[in-house]
Structure formats: structure tokens, C-alpha cells
Short mmCIF file of C-alpha atoms (C1' of nucleotides) in Angstrom, two decimals:
data_model
loop_
_atom_site.label_atom_id
_atom_site.label_comp_id
_atom_site.label_asym_id
_atom_site.label_seq_id
_atom_site.Cartn_x
_atom_site.Cartn_y
_atom_site.Cartn_z
CA MET C 26 -4.56 -27.94 21.38
CA GLU C 27 -3.00 -27.72 24.87
CA ASP C 28 -5.05 -28.69 27.73
CA CYS C 29 -3.45 -27.50 30.84
CA GLY C 30 -5.90 -29.33 33.33
CA GLY C 31 -9.03 -27.07 33.21
CA GLY C 32 -10.76 -29.41 31.32
CA ASP C 33 -11.02 -32.20 33.69
CA ARG C 34 -13.26 -30.40 36.17
CA GLY C 35 -15.59 -28.60 33.49
CA GLY C 36 -14.08 -25.25 33.34
CA HIS C 37 -13.44 -22.82 30.58
CA ILE C 38 -10.61 -22.40 28.55
CA LEU C 39 -9.58 -19.45 27.02
CA ASP C 40 -6.96 -20.72 24.35
CA LEU C 41 -4.52 -18.50 21.91
CA THR C 42 -3.44 -21.16 19.91
CA GLY C 43 -3.14 -19.08 16.77
CA ARG C 44 -5.68 -21.08 14.76
CA PHE C 45 -9.68 -20.82 14.02
CA ALA C 46 -12.07 -23.48 15.32
CA THR C 47 -15.11 -22.54 12.93
CA GLY C 48 -15.64 -20.73 10.09
CA VAL C 49 -16.48 -17.21 11.35
CA ASP C 50 -14.97 -14.46 9.81
CA SER C 51 -12.87 -13.47 12.59
CA PRO C 52 -9.60 -13.65 14.10
CA ILE C 53 -11.01 -14.96 17.32
CA SER C 54 -13.63 -17.78 17.56
CA LEU C 55 -15.47 -19.52 20.07
CA SER C 56 -16.24 -23.18 20.10
CA SER C 57 -17.64 -25.77 22.69
CA PRO C 58 -16.63 -28.99 21.61
CA ALA C 59 -18.14 -30.71 24.37
CA GLY C 60 -21.50 -29.42 23.09
CA ASP C 61 -22.66 -28.83 26.74
CA GLY C 62 -21.34 -25.66 27.25
CA ARG C 63 -18.95 -26.48 29.89
CA ARG C 64 -15.89 -26.25 27.95
CA MET C 65 -15.37 -22.94 26.15
CA VAL C 66 -12.49 -22.44 23.77
CA VAL C 67 -11.19 -18.88 22.58
CA GLU C 68 -9.36 -18.90 19.57
CA MET C 69 -7.46 -15.87 17.90
CA ASP C 70 -5.68 -16.49 14.37
CA PHE C 71 -3.59 -13.42 13.46
CA LEU C 72 -1.87 -15.30 11.10
CA SER C 73 -3.71 -17.94 8.97
CA GLN C 74 -3.85 -16.87 5.20
CA GLU C 75 -6.93 -19.08 4.35
CA LYS C 76 -9.47 -17.29 6.55
CA SER C 77 -11.47 -14.76 4.52
CA TRP C 78 -10.20 -11.83 6.88
CA ALA C 79 -7.05 -12.12 5.80
CA ARG C 80 -7.11 -13.44 2.54
CA SER C 81 -7.72 -10.09 1.26
CA ALA C 82 -4.09 -9.32 2.05
CA PRO C 83 -1.53 -11.00 0.22
CA GLU C 84 1.41 -13.44 1.63
CA VAL C 85 3.41 -11.21 4.44
CA ASN C 86 7.18 -11.25 3.27
CA VAL C 87 8.29 -10.65 6.87
CA PRO C 88 12.13 -12.10 6.83
CA ASN C 89 13.78 -13.61 9.72
CA LEU C 90 10.67 -13.66 11.79
CA SER C 91 10.09 -16.43 13.92
CA ILE C 92 6.66 -16.71 15.79
CA LYS C 93 6.88 -19.38 18.09
CA GLU C 94 3.87 -21.42 19.07
CA GLU C 95 4.43 -20.36 22.80
CA ASP C 96 3.89 -16.73 21.31
CA LEU C 97 0.61 -17.07 20.41
CA THR C 98 -0.61 -19.60 22.72
CA ILE C 99 -1.97 -18.87 26.39
CA ASN C 100 -3.94 -21.81 28.13
CA THR C 101 -5.45 -20.39 31.02
CA GLY C 102 -6.35 -23.30 32.92
CA LEU C 103 -9.11 -21.64 34.29
CA HIS C 104 -11.53 -23.27 36.41
CA LEU C 105 -14.37 -20.75 35.73
CA PHE C 106 -18.08 -22.23 37.00
CA SER C 107 -20.21 -23.25 33.88
CA THR C 108 -23.84 -23.14 35.17
CA THR C 109 -23.81 -26.76 35.89
CA GLU C 110 -20.87 -26.43 38.07
CA GLN C 111 -22.42 -23.34 39.59
CA SER C 112 -25.90 -25.09 40.15
CA THR C 113 -23.92 -28.33 41.72
CA VAL C 114 -22.43 -25.76 44.28
CA GLU C 115 -25.66 -24.05 44.99
CA ASP C 116 -27.49 -27.20 45.12
CA GLY C 117 -25.05 -28.48 47.38
CA ILE C 118 -25.06 -25.47 49.68
CA SER C 119 -29.05 -25.56 49.68
CA ALA C 120 -28.99 -29.26 50.75
CA THR C 121 -26.47 -28.69 53.44
CA MET C 122 -28.69 -25.84 54.72
CA SER C 123 -31.84 -28.08 54.84
CA GLU C 124 -30.18 -31.38 56.45
CA GLN C 125 -27.96 -30.13 59.00
CA ASN C 126 -29.46 -27.11 61.08
CA ASN C 127 -26.64 -27.43 63.72
CA ASP C 128 -24.26 -26.97 61.15
CA GLU C 129 -25.30 -25.01 59.00
CA GLY C 130 -22.95 -22.24 59.86
CA LYS C 131 -19.86 -24.58 59.94
CA SER C 132 -20.59 -26.18 56.51
CA GLU C 133 -21.56 -22.82 54.79
CA MET C 134 -18.39 -21.47 55.91
CA VAL C 135 -16.23 -24.66 54.95
CA ALA C 136 -18.13 -24.79 51.22
CA MET C 137 -17.60 -20.56 50.85
CA LYS C 138 -13.90 -21.05 51.84
CA ALA C 139 -13.20 -23.77 49.27
CA ARG C 140 -15.22 -21.40 46.54
CA MET C 141 -12.88 -18.31 47.72
CA GLU C 142 -9.97 -20.38 47.54
CA ARG C 143 -10.64 -21.50 44.14
CA LEU C 144 -11.52 -18.55 42.88
CA GLY C 145 -8.88 -16.75 44.58
CA GLU C 146 -6.34 -19.26 42.24
CA ASP C 147 -8.13 -18.28 39.21
CA ASN C 148 -7.75 -14.70 39.92
CA GLN C 149 -4.34 -15.62 40.14
CA ARG C 150 -3.86 -17.48 37.07
CA LEU C 151 -5.68 -14.72 35.27
CA ARG C 152 -3.01 -11.99 36.46
CA ASN C 153 -0.43 -14.32 34.83
CA ILE C 154 -2.05 -14.70 31.96
CA LEU C 155 -2.75 -11.51 31.19
CA ILE C 156 1.00 -10.47 31.91
CA GLN C 157 1.76 -13.55 29.69
CA LEU C 158 -0.65 -11.73 26.91
CA ASN C 159 0.57 -8.39 27.29
CA SER C 160 4.43 -9.73 27.15
CA ASN C 161 3.75 -11.51 24.23
CA TYR C 162 1.74 -8.77 22.46
CA ASN C 163 4.70 -6.47 22.98
CA SER C 164 7.28 -9.22 22.15
CA LEU C 165 5.48 -9.94 18.84
CA LYS C 166 5.22 -6.29 18.42
CA MET C 167 9.18 -5.89 18.72
CA LYS C 168 9.82 -8.76 16.42
CA LEU C 169 7.88 -7.40 13.74
CA LEU C 170 9.54 -4.23 14.06
CA ALA C 171 12.89 -5.65 14.08
CA ALA C 172 12.27 -7.71 10.62
CA MET C 173 10.81 -4.88 9.00
CA GLN C 174 13.53 -2.91 9.84
CA GLN C 175 16.00 -5.73 8.30
CA ASP C 176 13.96 -5.47 5.35
CA ASN C 177 14.06 -2.31 4.68
CA ASN C 178 17.86 -2.13 5.53
CA ARG C 179 17.96 -5.11 2.61
CA ASN C 180 15.75 -3.13 0.34
CA GLY C 181 18.26 -0.18 0.94
CA GLY C 182 15.50 1.85 2.82
CA THR C 183 15.60 5.19 4.49
CA THR C 184 14.89 5.80 7.80
CA ALA C 185 12.98 8.91 9.42
CA PRO C 186 13.83 10.46 12.61
CA ALA C 187 13.09 8.80 15.90
CA ALA C 188 11.04 11.72 16.99
CA GLY C 189 8.00 10.54 14.62
CA ILE C 190 7.80 7.12 16.63
CA ASN C 191 5.59 6.55 19.55
CA GLU C 192 3.48 3.44 21.00
CA ASP C 193 0.59 4.20 18.65
CA SER C 194 1.96 4.83 15.58
CA LEU C 195 4.12 1.94 15.73
CA THR C 196 1.14 -0.47 16.72
CA GLU C 197 -0.32 0.94 13.94
CA ARG C 198 2.43 0.33 11.35
CA VAL C 199 3.15 -3.05 13.01
CA SER C 200 -0.36 -4.27 12.46
CA HIS C 201 -0.50 -2.93 8.97
CA ARG C 202 2.63 -4.26 7.88
CA TRP C 203 1.65 -7.56 9.37
CA LEU C 204 -1.60 -7.80 7.26
CA GLU C 205 -0.91 -5.87 4.11
CA SER C 206 1.36 -7.43 1.42
CA PRO C 207 4.77 -5.81 0.77
CA ALA C 208 3.30 -3.82 -2.09
CA SER C 209 0.55 -2.83 0.27
CA GLU C 210 -1.21 0.11 0.30
CA LEU C 211 0.62 1.28 3.55
CA GLU C 212 3.97 1.03 2.56
CA GLU C 213 3.05 3.32 -0.96
CA ALA C 214 1.51 5.59 1.75
CA ALA C 215 4.52 5.77 4.16
CA HIS C 216 6.68 6.38 0.92
CA HIS C 217 4.68 8.74 -0.34
CA ASP C 218 4.80 10.54 2.94
CA TYR C 219 8.33 9.98 2.86
CA LEU C 220 8.75 11.69 -0.29
CA LEU C 221 6.92 14.39 0.61
CA LYS C 222 8.52 14.90 3.69
CA LYS C 223 11.68 14.79 1.83
CA LYS C 224 10.88 17.17 -0.63
CA CYS C 225 9.24 19.38 1.89
CA CYS C 226 11.98 19.53 4.46
CA GLY C 227 15.20 17.87 3.12
CA ASP C 228 16.15 14.51 3.67
CA HIS C 229 15.53 12.51 7.31
CA ASP C 230 18.06 9.89 7.29
CA GLY C 231 18.12 9.64 10.91
CA LYS C 232 16.61 6.69 12.89
CA GLY C 233 13.42 5.72 13.70
CA ILE C 234 9.77 5.33 11.75
CA VAL C 235 10.65 2.86 8.94
CA TYR C 236 10.13 4.08 5.35
CA MET C 237 9.76 1.28 2.35
CA ASP C 238 11.90 2.22 -0.35
CA ARG C 239 9.61 1.30 -3.22
CA ALA C 240 9.15 3.18 -6.60
CA ILE C 241 5.85 4.61 -6.91
CA ARG C 242 3.85 3.76 -10.06
CA CYS C 243 2.17 6.62 -11.63
CA ASP C 244 -0.76 6.58 -14.57
CA GLY C 245 0.56 9.63 -15.62
CA ARG C 246 -1.95 11.12 -18.15
CA SER C 247 -3.99 8.32 -18.26
CA GLY C 248 -8.01 9.37 -18.13
CA GLU C 249 -7.31 12.92 -18.38
CA GLY C 250 -10.61 12.93 -21.07
CA MET C 251 -13.05 11.44 -17.88
CA PHE C 252 -11.88 14.42 -15.89
CA ARG C 253 -12.49 17.20 -18.31
CA GLU C 254 -15.66 15.31 -19.82
CA LEU C 255 -16.97 15.43 -16.19
CA ARG C 256 -16.67 19.11 -15.67
CA PRO C 257 -19.69 20.34 -13.94
CA ASP C 258 -18.94 23.79 -15.11
CA GLY C 259 -19.36 22.55 -18.74
CA GLY C 260 -15.68 23.33 -19.02
CA GLY C 261 -13.67 20.93 -21.75
CA ARG C 262 -12.50 21.06 -25.08
CA PRO C 263 -14.61 19.83 -27.39
CA ASN C 264 -12.28 16.91 -28.89
CA GLN C 265 -12.82 15.86 -25.28
CA LYS C 266 -16.44 15.90 -25.38
CA ALA C 267 -16.36 13.64 -27.65
CA MET C 268 -15.14 10.82 -25.30
CA LEU C 269 -18.15 11.14 -22.99
CA SER C 270 -20.19 9.19 -25.43
CA SER C 271 -17.47 6.58 -25.27
CA THR C 272 -17.21 6.27 -21.60
CA SER C 273 -18.63 2.61 -20.17
CA LYS C 274 -19.39 4.08 -16.83
CA SER C 275 -23.22 4.62 -16.22
CA SER C 276 -25.12 7.31 -16.10
CA GLU C 277 -25.83 7.23 -12.55
CA GLN C 278 -21.86 7.22 -11.84
CA GLN C 279 -21.62 10.15 -14.11
CA VAL C 280 -24.06 12.02 -12.23
CA GLY C 281 -22.79 11.16 -9.19
CA GLU C 282 -19.47 12.07 -9.93
CA VAL C 283 -20.78 15.62 -11.46
CA THR C 284 -22.26 16.20 -7.95
CA MET C 285 -19.31 14.86 -6.21
CA ARG C 286 -17.14 17.19 -8.35
CA LYS C 287 -19.22 20.03 -7.54
CA ALA C 288 -18.80 20.25 -3.85
CA ARG C 289 -15.41 21.11 -2.60
CA VAL C 290 -14.07 20.59 0.85
CA SER C 291 -11.39 23.32 1.83
CA VAL C 292 -8.88 21.97 4.74
CA ARG C 293 -6.71 24.61 6.32
CA ALA C 294 -3.73 23.72 8.12
CA ARG C 295 -0.65 25.41 9.30
CA CYS C 296 2.00 24.00 6.90
CA GLU C 297 5.45 25.52 6.33
CA ALA C 298 6.18 23.01 3.50
CA PRO C 299 5.03 23.44 0.20
CA MET C 300 2.18 20.79 0.79
CA ILE C 301 0.52 18.66 2.88
CA ALA C 302 1.04 14.81 3.24
CA ASP C 303 -2.30 13.66 3.15
CA GLY C 304 -1.61 9.84 2.22
CA CYS C 305 -2.43 10.08 -1.70
CA GLN C 306 -0.34 10.73 -4.58
CA TRP C 307 -0.91 13.83 -6.75
CA ARG C 308 0.38 15.27 -9.79
CA LYS C 309 0.51 18.67 -10.60
CA TYR C 310 -0.97 19.98 -13.58
CA GLY C 311 -1.30 23.46 -13.30
CA GLN C 312 -0.22 26.41 -11.43
CA LYS C 313 -1.99 30.01 -11.70
CA MET C 314 -1.84 33.19 -10.18
CA ALA C 315 -5.29 33.94 -8.50
CA LYS C 316 -6.77 37.12 -7.80
CA GLY C 317 -6.32 38.40 -4.39
CA ASN C 318 -3.70 36.31 -3.42
CA PRO C 319 -0.19 36.92 -3.74
CA PHE C 320 0.58 33.13 -3.93
CA PRO C 321 0.39 30.94 -6.70
CA ARG C 322 -2.63 28.08 -6.62
CA ALA C 323 -1.40 24.82 -7.88
CA TYR C 324 -3.86 21.99 -8.90
CA PHE C 325 -3.17 18.34 -8.70
CA ARG C 326 -4.87 15.40 -9.67
CA CYS C 327 -4.61 11.96 -7.97
CA THR C 328 -2.28 9.35 -10.06
CA MET C 329 -3.21 6.30 -7.85
CA ALA C 330 -6.02 5.20 -10.52
CA ALA C 331 -6.41 5.81 -13.98
CA ASP C 332 -10.03 6.80 -13.47
CA CYS C 333 -9.76 8.45 -10.17
CA THR C 334 -11.27 11.91 -10.43
CA ALA C 335 -10.03 13.13 -6.91
CA ARG C 336 -8.42 16.76 -7.46
CA LYS C 337 -7.01 19.13 -5.27
CA GLN C 338 -6.09 22.52 -4.87
CA VAL C 339 -3.17 24.11 -2.78
CA GLN C 340 -2.72 27.23 -2.12
CA ARG C 341 -1.13 29.55 0.86
CA CYS C 342 -3.57 31.86 2.68
CA ALA C 343 -2.79 35.16 1.77
CA GLU C 344 -3.00 36.62 4.95
CA ASP C 345 -1.08 34.03 6.72
CA ARG C 346 1.60 32.45 4.65
CA THR C 347 1.76 29.92 7.30
CA ILE C 348 -1.75 28.18 6.29
CA LEU C 349 -1.84 26.11 3.85
CA ILE C 350 -5.44 25.75 2.22
CA ASN C 351 -6.03 22.34 0.35
CA THR C 352 -9.20 22.32 -1.56
CA TYR C 353 -10.44 18.60 -2.24
CA GLU C 354 -12.64 17.77 -5.00
CA GLY C 355 -14.15 14.72 -6.66
CA LYS C 356 -13.83 11.14 -5.29
CA HIS C 357 -11.04 8.53 -5.21
CA HIS C 358 -12.49 5.18 -7.02
CA HIS C 359 -9.54 3.03 -5.65
CA PRO C 360 -8.35 1.59 -2.19
CA LEU C 361 -6.64 4.43 0.06
CA PRO C 362 -3.93 3.88 1.93
CA LEU C 363 -4.69 4.14 5.60
CA ALA C 364 -2.83 8.01 5.69
CA ALA C 365 -5.15 9.19 3.15
CA MET C 366 -8.26 7.31 4.37
CA ALA C 367 -9.11 9.67 6.94
CA MET C 368 -8.87 12.68 5.06
CA ALA C 369 -10.46 11.07 1.77
CA SER C 370 -13.29 10.19 4.02
CA ILE C 371 -13.92 13.56 5.76
CA THR C 372 -13.84 15.09 2.60
CA SER C 373 -16.20 12.33 0.97
CA SER C 374 -18.68 12.88 3.99
CA ALA C 375 -18.75 16.50 3.85
CA ALA C 376 -19.37 16.41 0.27
CA SER C 377 -22.08 14.44 0.72
CA MET C 378 -23.56 16.02 3.61
CA LEU C 379 -23.17 19.15 1.33
CA LEU C 380 -25.05 17.75 -1.46
CA SER C 381 -27.39 16.17 0.62
CA GLY C 382 -28.73 19.25 2.59
CA SER C 383 -26.88 18.33 5.57
CA MET C 384 -28.82 15.55 6.32
CA PRO C 385 -27.91 13.44 9.50
CA SER C 386 -26.60 10.25 7.38
CA PRO C 387 -23.88 8.01 8.87
CA ASP C 388 -21.50 9.64 6.73
CA ALA C 389 -22.42 13.02 7.10
CA ALA C 390 -22.03 12.28 10.92
CA LEU C 391 -18.48 11.85 10.34
CA ILE C 392 -17.74 15.60 10.15
CA ASN C 393 -20.26 16.78 12.74
CA PRO C 394 -18.50 18.89 14.88
CA ASN C 395 -19.57 17.10 18.05
CA LEU C 396 -18.47 14.02 16.41
CA LEU C 397 -15.04 15.47 15.64
CA ASP C 398 -15.02 16.54 19.07
CA CYS C 399 -15.00 12.80 20.42
CA ALA C 400 -13.74 10.78 18.33
CA VAL C 401 -12.30 12.02 14.88
CA LEU C 402 -10.01 14.37 16.41
CA PRO C 403 -8.98 13.69 19.73
CA CYS C 404 -7.65 16.94 20.58
CA SER C 405 -10.81 18.29 20.21
CA SER C 406 -12.37 21.47 19.06
CA THR C 407 -9.20 23.38 19.94
CA LEU C 408 -7.96 21.68 16.94
CA ALA C 409 -10.69 21.68 14.13
CA ASN C 410 -13.63 23.27 13.17
CA ILE C 411 -16.36 23.40 10.09
CA SER C 412 -17.77 25.93 8.32
CA ALA C 413 -20.04 25.46 5.58
CA SER C 414 -20.38 28.14 2.94
CA THR C 415 -22.60 28.88 0.19
CA SER C 416 -21.02 32.12 -1.39
CA THR C 417 -18.73 30.67 -4.16
CA SER C 418 -20.02 29.23 -7.33
CA PHE C 419 -19.67 25.70 -5.60
CA PRO C 420 -21.00 24.56 -2.60
CA ALA C 421 -18.16 24.29 -0.04
CA VAL C 422 -17.23 23.34 3.45
CA THR C 423 -14.16 24.15 5.14
CA LEU C 424 -12.28 21.93 8.12
CA ASN C 425 -10.18 24.20 10.00
CA LEU C 426 -7.14 22.24 11.43
CA THR C 427 -5.12 25.65 12.08
CA GLY C 428 -5.98 25.52 15.87
CA SER C 429 -7.44 28.89 15.60
CA PRO C 430 -11.46 28.06 16.10
CA ALA C 431 -12.87 31.48 14.26
CA SER C 432 -11.70 31.19 10.82
CA PRO C 433 -9.52 32.76 9.25
CA LEU C 434 -7.14 34.62 11.22
CA PRO C 435 -4.72 35.40 12.96
CA CYS C 436 -3.62 31.89 13.46
CA HIS C 437 -1.54 30.53 16.67
CA LYS C 438 0.73 27.53 16.33
CA THR C 439 -1.07 24.27 16.76
CA GLN C 440 0.38 21.62 19.27
CA TYR C 441 0.70 19.31 15.99
CA PRO C 442 3.40 19.69 13.70
CA GLU C 443 2.18 19.66 10.15
CA PHE C 444 3.29 16.62 9.12
CA GLN C 445 1.59 14.72 11.74
CA ILE C 446 -1.64 15.56 10.28
CA PRO C 447 -2.34 12.78 8.32
CA GLN C 448 -1.00 10.29 11.29
CA ILE C 449 -3.75 12.29 13.58
CA LEU C 450 -6.26 11.53 11.30
CA ALA C 451 -5.42 7.94 10.26
CA GLN C 452 -5.47 7.19 14.24
CA SER C 453 -8.62 9.19 14.80
CA LEU C 454 -10.39 7.30 12.06
CA CYS C 455 -9.75 4.31 13.88
CA ASN C 456 -10.81 5.73 17.07
CA TYR C 457 -13.97 6.63 15.23
CA SER C 458 -14.11 3.38 13.33
CA ARG C 459 -14.06 1.74 17.02
CA PHE C 460 -16.51 4.25 18.77
CA SER C 461 -18.95 3.81 15.80
CA GLY C 462 -18.37 0.33 14.59
CA GLN C 463 -18.22 1.42 11.19
CA GLN C 464 -16.31 -0.88 8.85
CA MET C 465 -13.42 0.75 6.76
CA PRO C 466 -13.96 -0.35 2.89
CA VAL C 467 -10.50 -1.40 2.81
CA GLY C 468 -7.94 -2.94 5.31
CA ALA C 469 -10.78 -4.42 7.21
CA GLY C 470 -8.71 -6.77 8.53
CA ALA C 471 -6.15 -4.27 9.72
CA GLN C 472 -8.86 -2.65 11.64
CA LYS C 473 -10.17 -5.96 13.26
CA LEU C 474 -6.38 -6.72 14.17
CA LEU C 475 -6.25 -2.82 15.42
CA SER C 476 -9.34 -3.32 17.38
CA LEU C 477 -8.14 -6.33 19.01
CA ALA C 478 -4.74 -5.34 19.79
CA GLU C 479 -6.20 -1.71 21.55
CA THR C 480 -8.76 -3.95 23.51
CA VAL C 481 -6.33 -6.60 24.67
CA ARG C 482 -4.17 -3.35 25.67
CA ALA C 483 -7.00 -1.79 27.26
CA ALA C 484 -8.23 -5.00 29.26
CA THR C 485 -4.86 -5.66 30.51
CA ALA C 486 -4.51 -2.27 31.50
CA GLU C 487 -7.86 -2.11 33.13
CA ILE C 488 -7.36 -5.08 34.68
CA THR C 489 -4.18 -4.40 36.35
CA ALA C 490 -6.13 -1.91 38.29
CA ASP C 491 -9.12 -3.87 38.63
CA PRO C 492 -9.24 -6.61 41.39
CA ASN C 493 -12.71 -8.12 39.50
CA LEU C 494 -10.51 -9.98 37.06
CA THR C 495 -12.88 -12.29 35.47
CA THR C 496 -15.41 -9.44 34.80
CA VAL C 497 -12.84 -7.20 33.08
CA LEU C 498 -12.12 -9.88 31.05
CA ALA C 499 -15.16 -11.65 30.28
CA ALA C 500 -16.49 -8.12 28.87
CA ALA C 501 -13.13 -7.57 26.86
CA ILE C 502 -13.69 -11.47 25.20
CA LYS C 503 -17.33 -10.00 25.11
CA SER C 504 -16.44 -6.71 23.22
CA ILE C 505 -14.04 -8.59 20.79
CA ILE C 506 -16.24 -11.54 20.18
CA GLY C 507 -19.52 -9.23 19.66
CA SER C 508 -17.86 -6.88 17.33
CA ASP C 509 -18.02 -9.09 14.61
CA GLY C 510 -21.72 -9.95 15.11
CA ASP C 511 -21.31 -13.51 14.84
CA GLU C 512 -23.16 -16.27 16.89
CA GLY C 513 -20.38 -16.77 19.15
CA GLY C 514 -20.32 -13.08 20.46
CA ALA C 515 -24.17 -14.03 21.56
CA ARG C 516 -23.09 -17.43 23.03
CA GLN C 517 -20.37 -15.57 25.36
CA ALA C 518 -22.82 -13.15 26.26
CA GLU C 519 -24.66 -15.79 27.64
CA SER C 520 -22.10 -17.55 28.86
CA PRO C 521 -21.58 -18.83 32.30
CA VAL C 522 -18.30 -17.52 32.71
CA ALA C 523 -19.94 -13.99 32.04
CA VAL C 524 -22.67 -14.42 34.40
CA SER C 525 -21.76 -17.02 37.30
CA ASN C 526 -18.02 -15.62 37.75
CA ASP C 527 -19.55 -11.68 37.47
CA THR C 528 -21.92 -12.92 40.41
CA GLU C 529 -19.61 -14.81 42.48
CA LEU C 530 -16.69 -12.20 42.15
CA ARG C 531 -18.69 -9.46 43.44
CA SER C 532 -20.47 -11.40 46.03
CA GLY C 533 -16.97 -12.58 47.27
"C1'" DC P 16 15.71 8.20 -21.58
"C1'" DG P 17 11.62 8.35 -18.55
"C1'" DC P 18 8.91 10.84 -15.20
"C1'" DG P 19 7.20 15.08 -12.97
"C1'" DT P 20 7.19 20.31 -12.98
"C1'" DT P 21 6.72 24.51 -15.33
"C1'" DT P 22 4.32 27.47 -18.02
"C1'" DG P 23 1.94 29.70 -21.44
"C1'" DA P 24 -1.95 29.09 -24.10
"C1'" DC P 25 -6.66 27.97 -24.56
"C1'" DC P 26 -11.24 27.15 -23.04
"C1'" DC P 27 -15.29 27.89 -20.39
"C1'" DG P 28 -18.51 30.49 -17.30
"C1'" DC P 29 -19.96 34.64 -15.78
"C1'" DG P 30 -20.91 39.36 -15.37
"C1'" DC P 31 -21.24 43.88 -17.07
"C1'" DG E 8 -20.11 41.01 -27.29
"C1'" DC E 9 -16.23 41.83 -24.54
"C1'" DG E 10 -13.04 41.31 -20.69
"C1'" DC E 11 -11.93 38.74 -16.74
"C1'" DG E 12 -10.58 35.04 -13.88
"C1'" DG E 13 -10.81 30.08 -13.08
"C1'" DG E 14 -9.32 25.78 -14.75
"C1'" DT E 15 -6.60 22.77 -17.94
"C1'" DC E 16 -3.83 21.20 -21.52
"C1'" DA E 17 0.39 20.15 -23.44
"C1'" DA E 18 4.78 21.01 -25.08
"C1'" DA E 19 9.12 22.52 -23.02
"C1'" DC E 20 11.99 21.59 -19.29
"C1'" DG E 21 14.69 19.69 -15.59
"C1'" DC E 22 16.28 16.03 -12.91
"C1'" DG E 23 17.86 11.61 -11.75
#
DNA sequence: CGCGTTTGACCCGCGC
DNA sequence: GCGCGGGTCAAACGCG
């Protein structure tokens, strides 16, 4: 680890070397090698394959991606005051005050001036560091994007229109591409989204978002009996009922699935296309004309896992053909791609809330309209509203994404194109995750990186406008480390960096 | 040829 | 018991 001169003066070093110092389950760690708290090292590890947070993601295959150590290494060389040093300074001032009354003002002025100069230097270093950090962040992001495009070109992949690419989506995609394997769920989700877009709107061979060209594995009809035997309405054929006893699932699981299948969550969205790309892989198994609706109702089941009980019905609204009603039922028994996680989480939470009598559980809170306003759906109540219904034979809840608060009709155009819905939800889920600190069941490493990247970016932006650099940096580091709940966070919270310099800068 | 979709038939629950 | 509507199956079909 490079030491750029801060250590000799007992200062704290912010060192982003890309290695772990301790075994904490985080890409960031704190250490104090000297054991006296005078030197503090913060390390971020984005690339280590050995740590548990990254171990869940298989090896990343990003060709021609040369990440230099400098990209990940920032040595601040800060001379931030430790408790010891601060007390020394204060003691010195105190001593000066007591023994030289005549020169009191002069000495104090000299000492203060020296401190101010040192703090000014530190401020300048911090500015440079943050500029460098931001630059490295952007550089790495672009390198990854370039590598992804090369990889995609080599695999004969296709690209989507540039219109859909933006800072957030790029960050999200790059981060996940980084942490997940080539066979990652994200790629499959992206591919699935692409296939759906292709199917719904024709081929988009323009330039922009990279879609991985990978065949989707489908499990066909395996596990069909499971669906049938678990039907809550008692439906199913006799020969399939016989399979009920042979299932290896516990009775508790079966009861849970039955209740989950009972609850239905409808999502109304304005979509001209035949289907909304919600990130999951669905296979159509039937279509019927429903009474009172000139449009057929299509039945889909999830094919991402053999034993997945998730199903959905897709039907156009009779009164407004531009509104697509997706009714979700059942529960996914497999890891979900990010694009599907938001929708699945919302529908699952809605079902849970419905079945539990809308008790305020953490899950149920996910679809609380107030929460939707502030976190889940960034565009707030103008985009989504929720209503529950017991008028049908199944308990049902409707999530209205059509932009019309008073469902159902007439509806005006929402500001979001139909295909952005999963992306909006996915991003929103990230926002929600950040707000609540809730850990996602899959892709936790990606979530951490996303959170970290966002925190760094936010801190950089904030610092640019805020002269109180140390305070903001300390807060940012504290929030990053504290989010993992390890002892490093507690140590950082009590760190002299956060205490002494904060005080000093305010007084200065 | 494999895979996904289509579509007629079948099963079941419910209301009359 | 009968008819209706919802949900599902599975053979047939189409596509790459």
C-alpha cells in the first residue's frame, strides 16, 4: 500500500487500493495498523473474487478490460488530526495562554494561522482526491462499457436504440455486468427484455444499450403437475391430483403456495405492445375469450424454474385498449433478474399484505402508497396508485401505472414509455433499498456496489458545492461503512477524523 | 427438428 | 342437475 506522506505526521489515510484489509463482508474496510488510531485505512475492493460479497458472482468475463491499479488507488496524504494530535495542539495553545500573557494573542494567532494553513492544504488535497475519484469512477465505467460492447460484438449481439441509455441505466448495467457472471440473471433479463421488445415493436438494431445475445433456457412443461395440484379452487384433473402426495414439499410450503396463489395482484399499465417486459420469462399456455371483454385473455406461466408457481394473465382493458392488465399470481421460487425483481417484489408484497390483512409488515410497506411516493416510484402518485378489492373470488390488489389516479378510465398518457416500466421499477427498487437498507435476496453484491457508487457520486457532487469537505467526506465514508453494520462503521463514527476535523472546520 | 404458440377440449366451481 | 365461465391441457401448427 502506498503511503504518500501522510503517515509520518500521524494523519489518516484514505487508501483505495482495491484490496481488503480485514475480513468484513464489504467492499470497503477500515483498519488501523498502528493500533493507536492515528492511522486509518479505508479500502474498497471491487474486484476481489475471494471475498464473500463477490463470491456469489462467478468469474467475470470482460475481455480487454485493463484496469490499472491507479484507477483504484487514491492516496489522500491527508494530515487530518487524530485525537492525539488535536489534544497536542490544544494543549500547546493552552500552555501558551497560561505562561505568556503578553504574547498571548500573538502566539494564538500564529498557532491558529498554522492550523488554518494546514487545513487549507487538506481541503485542497481533498478536492483533488474527489476530482480524481470521480474521474476514475467515470473512467472505469466507460472502460467497462467499451468491454461490454466488444464482448457483445464478438458474440454477434445486437444493440438497442440509443434513446434508452442514460447515466442511471448505464451505471446499473455496468455495475451488474461487473459483478455478475456472463450467465448472469441480468443478461438473461436483458435478453428477455430485448426479445420482448423485438417481438412487440419490431427489431431495434440501432446503437445504444447492449443486449447480450444468449439463448434462453426454458424448462418446458416440467413441473406442470405442481401447479395444478396446488390450485386453490380445487381445479385439476384426477391423475394430477395423485401427484400431490408424491411431492417432496412440506405441507407448510404447500399451504403457503396455496395462499400465495390465491392472492392476485393486477398491474395496469399503458402499453401498446402485446406484453409488458417485466423481466421474467413467461410461456403462454392458454388463451380464452373472457366474458365482457372483446379482447382475449392470455395465460402465462413462469419458465425460469421448473417448480416456479408464478403465473400471470394478460388482457387488454375493455374500455381502453391501450391499457394492458397484467394479473400476477403465485410466487417465484428462483433468483430473479434485477429487472424482474421489482415487479416480483411488489406483487409478492401486495399478496402478502392482502393475505395478512394489510398489517404493517416490512414487506407490506413496500407497496404502501406513501412509500411509493417517496421511494419505490420516483415519479410519485401521478404515476401509480393502489387499490384493493375483495369483490372477486380471490383477494386482489391493483397497481395502477397508467397515470390516472382514479382508475380505471379514461387515461391520459403517462410520461413513461411502456417499456421503461421494468427499468423504472428496478431503479426504484434500488432507491427503496437505499432508503430502507433492506437487503435484496439476490444480487446483494451488485446492490452494494450500486449503493457505493451512488454514495460516492452523491458525495462528490455535494462536496463540489460544499466547502466543508472533511465533514461531507467523513459522512459519506461513515454512511458507506456503517451500512454494512460492521465494527468498522462504529469505529469510523467515533473516529477523530469525523470529530476533530468537523469541529475544526466549523470553527475555522 | 426443437421450441413456442394456437386452439379446441376438458375439468371444476359456482349460481340458479 | 344443468349451464356458464374461468382455468388448464395437449395435440396441432408454425417458425427458425
